[in-house]
Amino acid sequence: MPVQETDDKVIVTFPNDDTTSVTVLKYGATVISWKVAGEEKLWVSEGAHLDGSKPVRGGIPLVFPIFGKLKDESHATGALPQHGFARNSTWEFLGQVGEKLPSVQFGLGPENIDPELYKKWGGGKYDFTLIFTVTLHDDALKTDIEVENTGNEAFDFNWLFHTYYKIPDITDVLVNNLTDEKCFDQLLAEEYIEKSPVVQFHEEFDRIYKSVRNDKYIQIIDKGKVLMTLERVNLPDAVVWNPWIKKSEGMADFLPKLGYHNMLCIEPGHVSDFVNLKAGDKWSGSQICETHHDIKQQSNIY
Ligand code: BG6
């Protein structure tokens, strides 16, 4: 069975190869496992809540309509909790939409959101539909989001795929192709140009790389070998995050405490400014996570 639905999740396996699969929890439409030839590619905390009581710590949580927490209370997203409501609402499973490359869809609208939470977005005046599509390739995973404004008023939103990759050890990995990109360092609250030829990790890391051209690949390289190549469509920003020791200790659902060694978030999105979506309009964006590439070194010069 390529697509299996249970009460709380949907499991998709690749045709004739049940060692390649993706599992999506209906809560948050959170991808909680992606295996290629039996090997897990995503990190999920051993302390993650998978019962719908809290956003999942790991996998691919979906962030909408606000990234982080806005300080400006007067903005329509100002009253929303950190990372909005998509990751902590139960999405509707819309069914299978592709067979050769198995693909499934999930939908979210105001009716699926806790009314109190929904009201925190512009007083509950916005009408919208989100369609999330997950497509399994033999060596890649594609996730697409479409946002439609089905109401009468324009609204502002952020979108982010908060992808947690599983890695052998954070101290051995590099991330390439971010040199000369503008970044906002969330820890220093400063904006600067990334000058490192490759990004390495030896302490807490939380940066938003802004307006990174979508023809640039972002790769996680482990000891000279590409673990993951990330391609993006219509998603200009990329957040790179590792909580390191102290921050992990402060997160009750982050287990084991040394788990920060084995995870790295590279989160493509539209977060450094808002998308303004007019009544009746649609917006879409995609991430493609691929396991098969060679190193592609790309600079901003050419
Ligand atoms: C990242 C942010 O996207 O998400 C970090 O850049 C934040 O600042 C992290 O700490 C985790 O957020 P949360 O709400 O899942 O604890």
mmCIF file of C-alpha atoms and ligand atoms in Angstrom:
data_model
loop_
_atom_site.group_PDB
_atom_site.id
_atom_site.type_symbol
_atom_site.label_atom_id
_atom_site.label_comp_id
_atom_site.label_asym_id
_atom_site.label_seq_id
_atom_site.Cartn_x
_atom_site.Cartn_y
_atom_site.Cartn_z
ATOM 1 C CA MET A 1 0.000 0.000 0.000
ATOM 2 C CA PRO A 2 1.738 3.206 -1.107
ATOM 3 C CA VAL A 3 -0.502 5.449 1.051
ATOM 4 C CA GLN A 4 -1.805 4.387 4.438
ATOM 5 C CA GLU A 5 -3.997 6.596 6.579
ATOM 6 C CA THR A 6 -4.389 6.074 10.319
ATOM 7 C CA ASP A 7 -6.279 8.236 12.833
ATOM 8 C CA ASP A 8 -3.389 10.596 13.334
ATOM 9 C CA LYS A 9 -1.001 10.143 10.424
ATOM 10 C CA VAL A 10 -0.437 9.350 6.771
ATOM 11 C CA ILE A 11 2.391 7.046 5.694
ATOM 12 C CA VAL A 12 3.569 7.105 2.086
ATOM 13 C CA THR A 13 5.952 4.490 0.705
ATOM 14 C CA PHE A 14 7.774 4.515 -2.611
ATOM 15 C CA PRO A 15 6.351 2.065 -5.197
ATOM 16 C CA ASN A 16 8.000 -1.357 -4.826
ATOM 17 C CA ASP A 17 10.369 -0.107 -2.110
ATOM 18 C CA ASP A 18 9.000 0.080 1.401
ATOM 19 C CA THR A 19 12.389 1.180 2.779
ATOM 20 C CA THR A 20 11.763 4.642 1.262
ATOM 21 C CA SER A 21 8.897 6.422 2.968
ATOM 22 C CA VAL A 22 7.547 9.616 4.448
ATOM 23 C CA THR A 23 5.225 9.937 7.452
ATOM 24 C CA VAL A 24 3.069 13.006 8.008
ATOM 25 C CA LEU A 25 1.288 13.664 11.285
ATOM 26 C CA LYS A 26 -2.106 15.286 10.701
ATOM 27 C CA TYR A 27 -1.344 17.570 13.646
ATOM 28 C CA GLY A 28 0.536 20.456 12.050
ATOM 29 C CA ALA A 29 0.788 18.392 8.827
ATOM 30 C CA THR A 30 4.225 17.795 10.306
ATOM 31 C CA VAL A 31 6.504 15.448 8.384
ATOM 32 C CA ILE A 32 7.885 13.328 11.244
ATOM 33 C CA SER A 33 9.936 10.828 9.267
ATOM 34 C CA TRP A 34 11.549 10.632 5.857
ATOM 35 C CA LYS A 35 13.514 7.497 5.093
ATOM 36 C CA VAL A 36 15.594 6.816 2.001
ATOM 37 C CA ALA A 37 16.655 3.176 1.607
ATOM 38 C CA GLY A 38 15.947 2.619 5.291
ATOM 39 C CA GLU A 39 17.969 5.625 6.479
ATOM 40 C CA GLU A 40 16.194 8.365 8.436
ATOM 41 C CA LYS A 41 16.973 11.850 7.085
ATOM 42 C CA LEU A 42 15.105 14.001 9.623
ATOM 43 C CA TRP A 43 15.797 14.565 13.305
ATOM 44 C CA VAL A 44 12.902 14.226 15.736
ATOM 45 C CA SER A 45 13.480 14.737 19.449
ATOM 46 C CA GLU A 46 12.920 11.724 21.688
ATOM 47 C CA GLY A 47 10.903 14.131 23.850
ATOM 48 C CA ALA A 48 8.725 15.408 20.984
ATOM 49 C CA HIS A 49 4.973 15.417 21.693
ATOM 50 C CA LEU A 50 3.215 13.555 18.890
ATOM 51 C CA ASP A 51 -0.221 13.615 20.527
ATOM 52 C CA GLY A 52 -1.293 17.079 19.398
ATOM 53 C CA SER A 53 -0.535 18.759 22.712
ATOM 54 C CA LYS A 54 2.428 20.803 21.440
ATOM 55 C CA PRO A 55 4.170 21.551 18.125
ATOM 56 C CA VAL A 56 6.507 18.707 17.208
ATOM 57 C CA ARG A 57 10.159 19.263 18.152
ATOM 58 C CA GLY A 58 11.704 17.972 14.952
ATOM 59 C CA GLY A 59 10.745 16.802 11.475
ATOM 60 C CA ILE A 60 9.271 19.562 9.315
ATOM 61 C CA PRO A 61 6.978 21.859 11.325
ATOM 62 C CA LEU A 62 5.111 24.389 9.160
ATOM 63 C CA VAL A 63 5.330 28.034 10.173
ATOM 64 C CA PHE A 64 2.441 30.351 9.203
ATOM 65 C CA PRO A 65 1.379 33.204 9.306
ATOM 66 C CA ILE A 66 4.204 34.581 11.470
ATOM 67 C CA PHE A 67 7.833 33.533 11.882
ATOM 68 C CA GLY A 68 9.027 34.019 15.477
ATOM 69 C CA LYS A 69 7.060 36.459 17.599
ATOM 70 C CA LEU A 70 6.378 39.968 16.365
ATOM 71 C CA LYS A 71 7.085 42.748 18.882
ATOM 72 C CA ASP A 72 4.728 45.131 17.101
ATOM 73 C CA GLU A 73 1.371 44.396 18.753
ATOM 74 C CA SER A 74 -0.427 46.728 16.343
ATOM 75 C CA HIS A 75 0.313 44.450 13.355
ATOM 76 C CA ALA A 76 -2.381 41.880 12.505
ATOM 77 C CA THR A 77 0.024 39.035 13.411
ATOM 78 C CA GLY A 78 1.226 40.788 16.620
ATOM 79 C CA ALA A 79 -0.961 38.783 19.024
ATOM 80 C CA LEU A 80 -0.060 35.375 17.567
ATOM 81 C CA PRO A 81 2.190 32.982 19.468
ATOM 82 C CA GLN A 82 5.717 32.141 18.243
ATOM 83 C CA HIS A 83 5.606 30.663 14.706
ATOM 84 C CA GLY A 84 1.832 31.106 14.335
ATOM 85 C CA PHE A 85 -0.876 28.445 14.237
ATOM 86 C CA ALA A 86 -0.191 26.076 11.311
ATOM 87 C CA ARG A 87 2.154 23.834 13.287
ATOM 88 C CA ASN A 88 -0.337 23.366 16.098
ATOM 89 C CA SER A 89 -3.582 22.845 14.201
ATOM 90 C CA THR A 90 -4.847 19.539 12.875
ATOM 91 C CA TRP A 91 -4.905 19.599 9.072
ATOM 92 C CA GLU A 92 -7.381 17.787 6.898
ATOM 93 C CA PHE A 93 -6.023 14.911 4.822
ATOM 94 C CA LEU A 94 -7.188 15.606 1.263
ATOM 95 C CA GLY A 95 -5.916 12.358 -0.250
ATOM 96 C CA GLN A 96 -3.388 11.050 -2.701
ATOM 97 C CA VAL A 97 -2.660 13.208 -5.753
ATOM 98 C CA GLY A 98 0.249 11.375 -7.414
ATOM 99 C CA GLU A 99 1.088 7.711 -7.907
ATOM 100 C CA LYS A 100 4.367 7.165 -9.775
ATOM 101 C CA LEU A 101 5.938 9.690 -7.473
ATOM 102 C CA PRO A 102 3.549 9.204 -4.566
ATOM 103 C CA SER A 103 2.127 12.497 -3.444
ATOM 104 C CA VAL A 104 -0.375 13.452 -0.744
ATOM 105 C CA GLN A 105 -2.164 16.675 0.141
ATOM 106 C CA PHE A 106 -3.327 18.314 3.355
ATOM 107 C CA GLY A 107 -5.519 21.387 3.777
ATOM 108 C CA LEU A 108 -5.961 24.013 6.471
ATOM 109 C CA GLY A 109 -8.560 26.765 6.758
ATOM 110 C CA PRO A 110 -10.039 28.871 9.580
ATOM 111 C CA GLU A 111 -12.445 26.034 10.491
ATOM 112 C CA ASN A 112 -9.488 23.798 11.486
ATOM 113 C CA ILE A 113 -7.988 26.291 13.935
ATOM 114 C CA ASP A 114 -8.792 26.726 17.583
ATOM 115 C CA PRO A 115 -11.152 29.772 17.516
ATOM 116 C CA GLU A 116 -9.249 31.602 20.269
ATOM 117 C CA LEU A 117 -5.995 31.191 18.376
ATOM 118 C CA TYR A 118 -7.538 32.116 15.041
ATOM 119 C CA LYS A 119 -8.879 35.372 16.540
ATOM 120 C CA LYS A 120 -5.328 36.392 17.346
ATOM 121 C CA TRP A 121 -4.733 36.945 13.643
ATOM 122 C CA GLY A 122 -6.325 40.272 12.790
ATOM 123 C CA GLY A 123 -9.269 39.550 15.112
ATOM 124 C CA GLY A 124 -10.274 36.540 12.991
ATOM 125 C CA LYS A 125 -11.230 38.532 9.888
ATOM 126 C CA TYR A 126 -9.092 36.674 7.342
ATOM 127 C CA ASP A 127 -10.265 33.805 5.214
ATOM 128 C CA PHE A 128 -7.696 31.548 3.634
ATOM 129 C CA THR A 129 -6.896 28.053 2.404
ATOM 130 C CA LEU A 130 -3.509 26.374 2.731
ATOM 131 C CA ILE A 131 -2.738 23.348 0.576
ATOM 132 C CA PHE A 132 0.362 21.401 1.582
ATOM 133 C CA THR A 133 1.661 18.760 -0.835
ATOM 134 C CA VAL A 134 4.296 16.156 0.044
ATOM 135 C CA THR A 135 5.882 14.233 -2.825
ATOM 136 C CA LEU A 136 8.219 11.306 -2.312
ATOM 137 C CA HIS A 137 10.989 10.634 -4.845
ATOM 138 C CA ASP A 138 13.365 7.687 -4.601
ATOM 139 C CA ASP A 139 16.132 9.951 -3.259
ATOM 140 C CA ALA A 140 14.388 13.277 -2.557
ATOM 141 C CA LEU A 141 11.436 14.841 -0.798
ATOM 142 C CA LYS A 142 9.468 17.770 -2.173
ATOM 143 C CA THR A 143 7.125 19.866 -0.062
ATOM 144 C CA ASP A 144 4.929 22.545 -1.647
ATOM 145 C CA ILE A 145 2.700 25.088 -0.028
ATOM 146 C CA GLU A 146 -0.023 27.125 -1.646
ATOM 147 C CA VAL A 147 -1.703 29.952 0.230
ATOM 148 C CA GLU A 148 -4.962 31.328 -1.147
ATOM 149 C CA ASN A 149 -6.712 34.411 0.113
ATOM 150 C CA THR A 150 -10.368 33.337 -0.069
ATOM 151 C CA GLY A 151 -11.650 36.389 1.808
ATOM 152 C CA ASN A 152 -12.321 40.029 0.946
ATOM 153 C CA GLU A 153 -9.302 41.615 2.608
ATOM 154 C CA ALA A 154 -5.593 41.478 1.825
ATOM 155 C CA PHE A 155 -3.402 39.918 4.528
ATOM 156 C CA ASP A 156 0.284 39.740 5.431
ATOM 157 C CA PHE A 157 1.978 36.455 6.215
ATOM 158 C CA ASN A 158 5.300 34.690 6.633
ATOM 159 C CA TRP A 159 5.880 31.136 5.497
ATOM 160 C CA LEU A 160 8.654 28.744 6.632
ATOM 161 C CA PHE A 161 9.473 25.045 6.310
ATOM 162 C CA HIS A 162 11.209 24.496 9.684
ATOM 163 C CA THR A 163 13.189 21.435 8.537
ATOM 164 C CA TYR A 164 15.286 19.561 11.125
ATOM 165 C CA TYR A 165 17.925 17.405 9.379
ATOM 166 C CA LYS A 166 19.526 14.445 11.081
ATOM 167 C CA ILE A 167 23.314 14.621 10.926
ATOM 168 C CA PRO A 168 26.139 12.455 12.337
ATOM 169 C CA ASP A 169 27.746 15.303 14.329
ATOM 170 C CA ILE A 170 27.293 19.086 14.121
ATOM 171 C CA THR A 171 31.008 19.700 14.719
ATOM 172 C CA ASP A 172 31.856 17.857 11.479
ATOM 173 C CA VAL A 173 29.399 19.526 9.105
ATOM 174 C CA LEU A 174 29.686 22.544 6.839
ATOM 175 C CA VAL A 175 26.989 24.479 5.006
ATOM 176 C CA ASN A 176 27.999 26.039 1.701
ATOM 177 C CA ASN A 177 26.812 28.697 -0.752
ATOM 178 C CA LEU A 178 25.852 31.307 1.825
ATOM 179 C CA THR A 179 29.017 33.398 1.476
ATOM 180 C CA ASP A 180 28.362 37.072 0.665
ATOM 181 C CA GLU A 181 24.691 36.723 1.540
ATOM 182 C CA LYS A 182 23.049 39.276 3.772
ATOM 183 C CA CYS A 183 22.085 37.790 7.117
ATOM 184 C CA PHE A 184 20.312 38.862 10.244
ATOM 185 C CA ASP A 185 21.958 37.298 13.275
ATOM 186 C CA GLN A 186 19.113 36.665 15.709
ATOM 187 C CA LEU A 187 21.525 36.217 18.622
ATOM 188 C CA LEU A 188 23.352 39.512 18.088
ATOM 189 C CA ALA A 189 20.292 41.302 16.663
ATOM 190 C CA GLU A 190 22.618 42.553 13.926
ATOM 191 C CA GLU A 191 22.595 42.454 10.173
ATOM 192 C CA TYR A 192 25.813 41.812 8.256
ATOM 193 C CA ILE A 193 27.211 40.083 5.189
ATOM 194 C CA GLU A 194 28.252 36.458 5.739
ATOM 195 C CA LYS A 195 31.965 36.382 4.980
ATOM 196 C CA SER A 196 32.815 32.793 5.979
ATOM 197 C CA PRO A 197 33.630 30.657 2.923
ATOM 198 C CA VAL A 198 31.580 27.905 4.557
ATOM 199 C CA VAL A 199 29.336 28.002 7.608
ATOM 200 C CA GLN A 200 30.584 25.902 10.537
ATOM 201 C CA PHE A 201 29.164 25.329 13.989
ATOM 202 C CA HIS A 202 30.845 25.610 17.375
ATOM 203 C CA GLU A 203 28.228 27.486 19.399
ATOM 204 C CA GLU A 204 24.539 28.460 19.270
ATOM 205 C CA PHE A 205 23.659 29.548 15.741
ATOM 206 C CA ASP A 206 20.523 31.407 14.641
ATOM 207 C CA ARG A 207 20.750 33.415 11.421
ATOM 208 C CA ILE A 208 18.278 34.430 8.758
ATOM 209 C CA TYR A 209 19.988 34.520 5.362
ATOM 210 C CA LYS A 210 17.986 36.979 3.309
ATOM 211 C CA SER A 211 17.019 37.026 -0.334
ATOM 212 C CA VAL A 212 19.285 34.143 -1.304
ATOM 213 C CA ARG A 213 18.808 33.615 -5.031
ATOM 214 C CA ASN A 214 16.717 30.516 -5.650
ATOM 215 C CA ASP A 215 19.220 29.148 -8.180
ATOM 216 C CA LYS A 216 21.657 28.706 -5.298
ATOM 217 C CA TYR A 217 21.779 25.290 -3.706
ATOM 218 C CA ILE A 218 22.337 25.096 0.033
ATOM 219 C CA GLN A 219 24.232 21.950 0.944
ATOM 220 C CA ILE A 220 25.026 20.183 4.202
ATOM 221 C CA ILE A 221 28.439 18.594 3.800
ATOM 222 C CA ASP A 222 29.732 16.013 6.257
ATOM 223 C CA LYS A 223 33.460 15.283 6.110
ATOM 224 C CA GLY A 224 33.581 16.098 2.388
ATOM 225 C CA LYS A 225 30.404 14.211 1.499
ATOM 226 C CA VAL A 226 27.123 15.919 0.617
ATOM 227 C CA LEU A 227 24.424 14.796 3.057
ATOM 228 C CA MET A 228 21.697 17.014 1.702
ATOM 229 C CA THR A 229 21.147 19.502 -1.092
ATOM 230 C CA LEU A 230 18.367 21.977 -0.615
ATOM 231 C CA GLU A 231 16.636 23.638 -3.550
ATOM 232 C CA ARG A 232 13.980 26.305 -3.119
ATOM 233 C CA VAL A 233 11.238 27.766 -5.276
ATOM 234 C CA ASN A 234 9.904 31.238 -4.455
ATOM 235 C CA LEU A 235 11.405 31.074 -0.946
ATOM 236 C CA PRO A 236 13.995 33.852 -0.672
ATOM 237 C CA ASP A 237 15.141 33.404 2.943
ATOM 238 C CA ALA A 238 16.861 30.566 4.760
ATOM 239 C CA VAL A 239 17.091 30.301 8.525
ATOM 240 C CA VAL A 240 20.011 28.258 9.825
ATOM 241 C CA TRP A 241 19.602 27.162 13.448
ATOM 242 C CA ASN A 242 21.311 24.976 16.012
ATOM 243 C CA PRO A 243 20.398 25.588 19.657
ATOM 244 C CA TRP A 244 23.662 24.202 21.086
ATOM 245 C CA ILE A 245 23.987 23.349 24.808
ATOM 246 C CA LYS A 246 22.226 26.049 26.825
ATOM 247 C CA LYS A 247 19.223 26.577 24.573
ATOM 248 C CA SER A 248 18.635 22.794 24.279
ATOM 249 C CA GLU A 249 18.695 22.540 28.067
ATOM 250 C CA GLY A 250 15.925 25.124 28.248
ATOM 251 C CA MET A 251 13.620 23.166 25.902
ATOM 252 C CA ALA A 252 11.802 20.440 27.863
ATOM 253 C CA ASP A 253 10.893 18.569 24.674
ATOM 254 C CA PHE A 254 14.478 18.532 23.356
ATOM 255 C CA LEU A 255 15.896 15.065 24.113
ATOM 256 C CA PRO A 256 18.440 13.730 24.504
ATOM 257 C CA LYS A 257 20.117 16.882 25.786
ATOM 258 C CA LEU A 258 23.145 16.111 23.605
ATOM 259 C CA GLY A 259 20.806 15.801 20.603
ATOM 260 C CA TYR A 260 21.972 19.177 19.280
ATOM 261 C CA HIS A 261 25.013 17.287 17.977
ATOM 262 C CA ASN A 262 22.767 15.299 15.647
ATOM 263 C CA MET A 263 20.492 17.992 14.223
ATOM 264 C CA LEU A 264 20.698 21.063 12.060
ATOM 265 C CA CYS A 265 17.781 23.182 10.907
ATOM 266 C CA ILE A 266 17.911 24.750 7.465
ATOM 267 C CA GLU A 267 14.575 26.421 7.033
ATOM 268 C CA PRO A 268 13.604 27.931 3.693
ATOM 269 C CA GLY A 269 10.898 30.544 3.838
ATOM 270 C CA HIS A 270 9.635 34.039 3.266
ATOM 271 C CA VAL A 271 10.300 35.598 6.656
ATOM 272 C CA SER A 272 12.437 38.715 6.457
ATOM 273 C CA ASP A 273 9.421 40.563 5.186
ATOM 274 C CA PHE A 274 5.763 39.710 4.747
ATOM 275 C CA VAL A 275 4.030 38.414 1.653
ATOM 276 C CA ASN A 276 1.026 40.662 1.125
ATOM 277 C CA LEU A 277 -1.716 38.586 -0.456
ATOM 278 C CA LYS A 278 -4.648 40.404 -2.017
ATOM 279 C CA ALA A 279 -8.214 39.078 -1.880
ATOM 280 C CA GLY A 280 -8.609 36.227 -4.363
ATOM 281 C CA ASP A 281 -4.841 35.814 -4.953
ATOM 282 C CA LYS A 282 -2.652 32.733 -4.502
ATOM 283 C CA TRP A 283 0.996 32.380 -3.504
ATOM 284 C CA SER A 284 3.127 29.254 -3.511
ATOM 285 C CA GLY A 285 6.603 28.083 -2.496
ATOM 286 C CA SER A 286 8.517 24.787 -2.402
ATOM 287 C CA GLN A 287 11.487 23.086 -0.828
ATOM 288 C CA ILE A 288 13.214 20.143 -2.456
ATOM 289 C CA CYS A 289 15.517 18.105 -0.225
ATOM 290 C CA GLU A 290 17.822 15.889 -2.274
ATOM 291 C CA THR A 291 20.262 13.242 -1.121
ATOM 292 C CA HIS A 292 22.143 12.590 -4.347
ATOM 293 C CA HIS A 293 24.255 15.617 -5.350
ATOM 294 C CA ASP A 294 27.973 16.269 -5.612
ATOM 295 C CA ILE A 295 29.360 19.401 -4.015
ATOM 296 C CA LYS A 296 28.208 22.451 -5.965
ATOM 297 C CA GLN A 297 30.250 25.467 -5.020
ATOM 298 C CA GLN A 298 28.422 28.646 -6.131
ATOM 299 C CA SER A 299 29.540 32.197 -5.473
ATOM 300 C CA ASN A 300 27.766 35.493 -6.090
ATOM 301 C CA ILE A 301 30.400 36.632 -8.596
ATOM 302 C CA TYR A 302 29.113 34.740 -11.634
HETATM 303 C C1 BG6 B 1 14.058 28.926 14.599
HETATM 304 C C2 BG6 B 1 14.336 30.304 15.117
HETATM 305 O O1 BG6 B 1 13.457 29.006 13.343
HETATM 306 O O2 BG6 B 1 13.151 28.256 15.475
HETATM 307 C C3 BG6 B 1 14.881 30.217 16.538
HETATM 308 O O3 BG6 B 1 15.269 30.944 14.268
HETATM 309 C C4 BG6 B 1 13.925 29.423 17.417
HETATM 310 O O4 BG6 B 1 15.054 31.533 17.049
HETATM 311 C C5 BG6 B 1 13.678 28.073 16.766
HETATM 312 O O5 BG6 B 1 14.498 29.265 18.696
HETATM 313 C C6 BG6 B 1 12.757 27.134 17.548
HETATM 314 O O6 BG6 B 1 11.549 27.742 17.821
HETATM 315 P P1 BG6 B 1 10.461 26.969 18.677
HETATM 316 O O7 BG6 B 1 9.306 27.910 18.808
HETATM 317 O O8 BG6 B 1 10.120 25.729 17.931
HETATM 318 O O9 BG6 B 1 11.124 26.659 20.008
#
